[in-house]
Coordinates of C-alpha atoms in Angstrom, one line a residue:
X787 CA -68.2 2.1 111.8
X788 CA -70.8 3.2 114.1
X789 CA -70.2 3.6 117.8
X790 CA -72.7 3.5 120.6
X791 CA -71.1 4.7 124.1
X792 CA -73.0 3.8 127.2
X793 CA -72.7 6.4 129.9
X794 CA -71.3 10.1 129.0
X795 CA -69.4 11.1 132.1
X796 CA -65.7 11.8 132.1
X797 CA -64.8 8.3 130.7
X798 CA -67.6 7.5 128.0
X799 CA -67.4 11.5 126.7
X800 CA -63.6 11.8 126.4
X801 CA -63.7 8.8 124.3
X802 CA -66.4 10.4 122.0
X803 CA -64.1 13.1 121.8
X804 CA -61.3 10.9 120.7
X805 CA -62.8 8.8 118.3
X806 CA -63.9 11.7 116.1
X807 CA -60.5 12.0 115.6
X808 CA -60.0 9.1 113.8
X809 CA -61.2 7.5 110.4
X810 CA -62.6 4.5 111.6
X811 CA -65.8 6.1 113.1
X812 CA -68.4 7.4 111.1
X813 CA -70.7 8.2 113.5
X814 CA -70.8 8.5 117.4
X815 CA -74.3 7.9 119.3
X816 CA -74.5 7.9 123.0
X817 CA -76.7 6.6 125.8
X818 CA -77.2 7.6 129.6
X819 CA -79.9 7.3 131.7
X820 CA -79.3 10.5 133.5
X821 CA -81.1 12.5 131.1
X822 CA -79.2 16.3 132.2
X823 CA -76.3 14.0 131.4
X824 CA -77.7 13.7 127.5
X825 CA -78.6 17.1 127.4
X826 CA -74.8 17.9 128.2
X827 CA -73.4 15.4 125.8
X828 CA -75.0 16.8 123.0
X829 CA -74.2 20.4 124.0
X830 CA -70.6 19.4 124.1
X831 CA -70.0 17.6 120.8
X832 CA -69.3 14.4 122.8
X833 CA -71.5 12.3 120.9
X834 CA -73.7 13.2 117.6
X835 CA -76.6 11.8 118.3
X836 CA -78.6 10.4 121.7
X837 CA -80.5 7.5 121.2
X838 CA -82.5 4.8 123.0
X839 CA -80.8 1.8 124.3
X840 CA -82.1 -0.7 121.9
X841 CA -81.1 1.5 118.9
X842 CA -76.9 1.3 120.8
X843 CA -77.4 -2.7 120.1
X844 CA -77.1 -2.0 115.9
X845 CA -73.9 -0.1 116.6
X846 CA -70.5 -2.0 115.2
X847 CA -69.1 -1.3 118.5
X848 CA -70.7 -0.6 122.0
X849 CA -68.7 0.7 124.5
X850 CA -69.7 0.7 128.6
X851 CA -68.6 3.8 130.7
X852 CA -70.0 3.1 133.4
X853 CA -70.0 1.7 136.7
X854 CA -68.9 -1.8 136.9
X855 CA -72.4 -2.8 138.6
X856 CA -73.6 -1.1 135.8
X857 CA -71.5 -2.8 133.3
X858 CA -72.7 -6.0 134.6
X859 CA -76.3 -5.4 134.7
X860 CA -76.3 -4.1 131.4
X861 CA -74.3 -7.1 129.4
X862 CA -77.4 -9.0 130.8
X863 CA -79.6 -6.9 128.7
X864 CA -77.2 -7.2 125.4
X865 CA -77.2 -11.2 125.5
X866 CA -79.2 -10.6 121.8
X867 CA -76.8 -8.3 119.8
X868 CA -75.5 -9.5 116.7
X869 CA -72.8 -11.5 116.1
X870 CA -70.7 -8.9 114.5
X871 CA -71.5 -6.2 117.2
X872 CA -68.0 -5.6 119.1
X873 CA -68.6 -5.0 123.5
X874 CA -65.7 -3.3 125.0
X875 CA -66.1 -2.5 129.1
X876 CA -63.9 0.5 130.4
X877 CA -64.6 -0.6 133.9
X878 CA -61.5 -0.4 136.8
X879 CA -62.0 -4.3 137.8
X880 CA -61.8 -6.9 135.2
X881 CA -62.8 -10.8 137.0
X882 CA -66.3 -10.2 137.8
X883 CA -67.4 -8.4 134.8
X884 CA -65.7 -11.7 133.1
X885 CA -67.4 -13.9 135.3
X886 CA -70.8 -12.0 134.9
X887 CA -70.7 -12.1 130.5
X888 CA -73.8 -13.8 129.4
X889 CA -72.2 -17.0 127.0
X890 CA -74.1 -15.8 124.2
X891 CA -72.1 -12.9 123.8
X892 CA -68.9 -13.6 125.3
X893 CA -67.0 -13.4 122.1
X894 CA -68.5 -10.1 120.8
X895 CA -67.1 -8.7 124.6
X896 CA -63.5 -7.4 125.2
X897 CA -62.6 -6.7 128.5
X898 CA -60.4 -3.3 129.0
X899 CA -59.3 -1.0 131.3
X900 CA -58.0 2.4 130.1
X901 CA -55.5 3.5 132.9
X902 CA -56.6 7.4 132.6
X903 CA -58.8 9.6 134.6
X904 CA -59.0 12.9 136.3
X905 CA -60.4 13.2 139.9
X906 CA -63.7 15.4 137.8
X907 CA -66.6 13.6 136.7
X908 CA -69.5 14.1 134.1
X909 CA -70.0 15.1 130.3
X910 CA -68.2 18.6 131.3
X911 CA -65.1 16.9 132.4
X912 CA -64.2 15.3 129.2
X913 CA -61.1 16.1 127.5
X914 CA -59.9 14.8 124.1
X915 CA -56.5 13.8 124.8
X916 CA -57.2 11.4 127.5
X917 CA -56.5 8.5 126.6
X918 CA -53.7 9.4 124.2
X919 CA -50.3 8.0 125.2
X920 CA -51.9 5.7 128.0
X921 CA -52.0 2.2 128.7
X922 CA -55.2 0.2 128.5
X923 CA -55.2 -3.5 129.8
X924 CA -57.0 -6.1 127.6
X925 CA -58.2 -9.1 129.3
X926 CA -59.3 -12.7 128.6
X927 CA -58.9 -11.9 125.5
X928 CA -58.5 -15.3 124.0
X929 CA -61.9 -16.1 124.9
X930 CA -63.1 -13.2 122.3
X931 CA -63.4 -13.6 118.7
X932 CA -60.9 -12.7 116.3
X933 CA -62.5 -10.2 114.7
X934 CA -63.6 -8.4 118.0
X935 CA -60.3 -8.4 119.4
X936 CA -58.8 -7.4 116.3
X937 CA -61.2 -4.3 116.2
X938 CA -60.5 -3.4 119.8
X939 CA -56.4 -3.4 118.8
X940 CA -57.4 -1.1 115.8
X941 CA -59.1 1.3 117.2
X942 CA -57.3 1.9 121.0
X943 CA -54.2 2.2 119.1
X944 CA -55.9 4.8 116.4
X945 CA -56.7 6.5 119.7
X946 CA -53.4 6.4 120.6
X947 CA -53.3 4.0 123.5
X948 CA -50.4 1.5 124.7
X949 CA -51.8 -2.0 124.6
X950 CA -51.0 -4.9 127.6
X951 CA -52.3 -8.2 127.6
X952 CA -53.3 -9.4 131.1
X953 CA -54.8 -12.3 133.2
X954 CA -58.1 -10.7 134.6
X955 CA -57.1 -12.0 138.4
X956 CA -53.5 -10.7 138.0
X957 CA -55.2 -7.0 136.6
X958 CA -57.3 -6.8 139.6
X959 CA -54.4 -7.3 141.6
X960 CA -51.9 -5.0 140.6
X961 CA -55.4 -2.6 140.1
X962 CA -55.7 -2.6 144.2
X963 CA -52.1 -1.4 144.5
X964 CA -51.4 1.2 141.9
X965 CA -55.0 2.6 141.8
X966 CA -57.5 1.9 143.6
X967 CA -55.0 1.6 147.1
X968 CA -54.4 5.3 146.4
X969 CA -57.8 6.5 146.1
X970 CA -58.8 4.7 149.4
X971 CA -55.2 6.9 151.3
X972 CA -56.8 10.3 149.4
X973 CA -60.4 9.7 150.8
X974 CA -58.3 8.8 154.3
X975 CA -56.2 11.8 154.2
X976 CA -58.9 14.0 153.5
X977 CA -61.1 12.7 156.6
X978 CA -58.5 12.6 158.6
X979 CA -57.9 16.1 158.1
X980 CA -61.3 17.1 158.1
X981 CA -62.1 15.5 161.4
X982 CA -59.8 18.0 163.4
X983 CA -61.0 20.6 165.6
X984 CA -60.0 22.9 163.3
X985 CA -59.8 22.1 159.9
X986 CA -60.0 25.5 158.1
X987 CA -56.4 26.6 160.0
X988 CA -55.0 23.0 158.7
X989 CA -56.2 23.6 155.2
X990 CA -55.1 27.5 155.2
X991 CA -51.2 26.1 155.6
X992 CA -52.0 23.3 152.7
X993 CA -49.5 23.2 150.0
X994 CA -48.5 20.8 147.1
X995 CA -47.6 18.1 149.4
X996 CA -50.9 18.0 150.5
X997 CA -53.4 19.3 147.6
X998 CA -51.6 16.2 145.7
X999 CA -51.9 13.6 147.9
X1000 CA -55.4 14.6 148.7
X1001 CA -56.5 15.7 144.8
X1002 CA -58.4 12.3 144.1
X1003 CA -60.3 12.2 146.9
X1004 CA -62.5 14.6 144.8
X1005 CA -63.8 11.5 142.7
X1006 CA -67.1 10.6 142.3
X1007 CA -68.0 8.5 145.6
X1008 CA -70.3 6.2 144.2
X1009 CA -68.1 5.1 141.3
X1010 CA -65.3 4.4 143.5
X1011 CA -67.1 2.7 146.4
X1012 CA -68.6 0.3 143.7
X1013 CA -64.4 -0.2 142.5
X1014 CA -64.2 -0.7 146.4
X1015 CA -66.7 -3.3 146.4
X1016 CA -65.5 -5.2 143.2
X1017 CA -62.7 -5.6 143.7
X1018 CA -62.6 -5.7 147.6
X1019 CA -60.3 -8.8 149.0
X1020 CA -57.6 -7.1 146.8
X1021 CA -58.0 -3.6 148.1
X1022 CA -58.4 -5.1 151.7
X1023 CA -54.9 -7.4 151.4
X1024 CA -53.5 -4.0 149.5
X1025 CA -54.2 -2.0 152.8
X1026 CA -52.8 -4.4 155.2
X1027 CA -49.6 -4.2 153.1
X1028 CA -49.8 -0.5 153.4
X1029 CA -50.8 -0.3 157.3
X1030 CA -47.5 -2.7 157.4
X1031 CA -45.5 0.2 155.9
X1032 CA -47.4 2.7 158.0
X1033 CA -46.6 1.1 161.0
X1034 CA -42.8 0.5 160.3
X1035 CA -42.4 4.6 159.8
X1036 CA -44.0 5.2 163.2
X1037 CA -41.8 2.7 164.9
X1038 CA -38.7 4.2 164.0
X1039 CA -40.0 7.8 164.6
X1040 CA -41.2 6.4 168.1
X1041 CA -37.5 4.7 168.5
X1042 CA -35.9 8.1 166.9
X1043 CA -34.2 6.1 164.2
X1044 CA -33.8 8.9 162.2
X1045 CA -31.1 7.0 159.9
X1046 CA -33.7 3.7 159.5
X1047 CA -36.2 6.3 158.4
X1048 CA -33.8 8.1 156.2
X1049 CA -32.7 4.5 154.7
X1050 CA -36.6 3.9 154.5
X1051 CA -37.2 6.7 152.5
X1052 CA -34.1 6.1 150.1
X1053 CA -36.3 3.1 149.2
X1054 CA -39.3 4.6 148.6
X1055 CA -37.8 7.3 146.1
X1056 CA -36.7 4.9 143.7
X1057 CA -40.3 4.2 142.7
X1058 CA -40.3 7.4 140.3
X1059 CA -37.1 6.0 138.7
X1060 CA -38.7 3.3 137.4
X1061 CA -41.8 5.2 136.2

């Protein structure tokens, strides 16, 4: 097959990477309208060839690394691909890109989400093992056509993926807690540090505690403030969930019930049991 990939950052470049590792692509073209981001691409061996955007709509298989504004705007502009031409998304919110898929080509269009990433961003930060040994999410999938979603199966598990089957409401729900929750308490951390009177003491005394909690609020801003804004009543209920928690740890450290916060924190470590 051929493969056009729509937007060559960290995402759309680490999947060029892997898919020359399989036998099912014969050829990897990509597309981005940040034209240094092209340059990089080819320079890297992410993608064999750049093309224009109406010479991605032949490809077997498109896939969109980008933003999920972007993603929607652009499905708008694919409404006259053929009917064998397979759409996957890669974007972190799943219900509106749903909602927002022309009718014409809703059964070409699979709706995933890859739960990789690093905190880096652009063609440089690709690496070919992402998505190996990860999950990916496939949505509202029985509104895609057999062979579509067949070809998606095929070739995320050739890529080594873990495949779930999700209810696009239910994905963007569980999305606000285990990802995108976290990015928002980075980005908080990180300001709230920042907005001392002295940050660079604070910062000299940082250790792994800190450089951890505080490592994704390096990610692009304007990819995750579009997540933000996706997928927003979500993140917004996650947060008041987490201010709850918040709030509860300060009480008993006002109250100086050391052995409720001790209980409290008991709880919390029996998250990495179960992953």
């Amino acid at each position: 097959m051929t493969v056009g990939i729509v937007g060559l950052g960290l995402m759309g470049g680490s999947l060029g990477l892997a898919l020359q590792q399989t036998k099912l692509v014969t050829k990897i073209i990509g597309f981005d309208r940040n034209l240094s981001h092209c340059e990089e691409a080819l320079k890297l061996g992410l993608v064999h060839e750049i093309v224009s955007f109406d010479e991605i709509k032949t490809c077997d298989m498109i896939f969109l690394a980008i933003p999920v504004v972007g993603i929607i705007h652009v499905l708008q502009e694919l409404k006259d691909v053929s009917e064998k031409t397979t759409i996957i998304d890669l974007g972190s919110t799943k219900e509106e890109i749903i909602k927002a898929t022309p009718a014409q080509i809703r059964k070409n269009f699979i709706a995933a989400h890859p739960m990789t990433g690093t905190e880096k961003f652009g063609p440089s930060a690709a690496i070919p093992n992402l998505y190996h040994d990860k999950i990916v999410v496939l949505c509202d999938t029985d509104n895609s056509g057999d062979l579509h979603k067949n070809r998606a199966i095929q070739i995320f598990s050739h890529i080594g993926m873990k495949i779930v089957f999700m209810d696009p409401a239910a994905h963007d729900d569980h999305a606000s807690f285990i990802s995108h929750l976290p990015h928002a308490i980075s980005y908080a951390l990180a300001n709230t540090v920042m907005g001392q009177e002295d940050p660079k003491s604070i910062l000299s005394l940082a250790a792994g505690g800190f450089r951890d909690m505080s490592r994704v609020a390096k990610s692009s801003p304007q990819m995750w403030s579009d997540i933000f804004k996706q997928n927003r009543e979500n993140l917004l209920h996650s947060i008041e969930i987490f201010e709850r928690e918040l709030t509860k740890s300060k009480k008993m450290i006002e109250d100086e019930d050391w052995q409720g916060l001790e209980d409290w924190m008991s709880k919390a470590t029996t998250l990495h049991k179960i992953l």
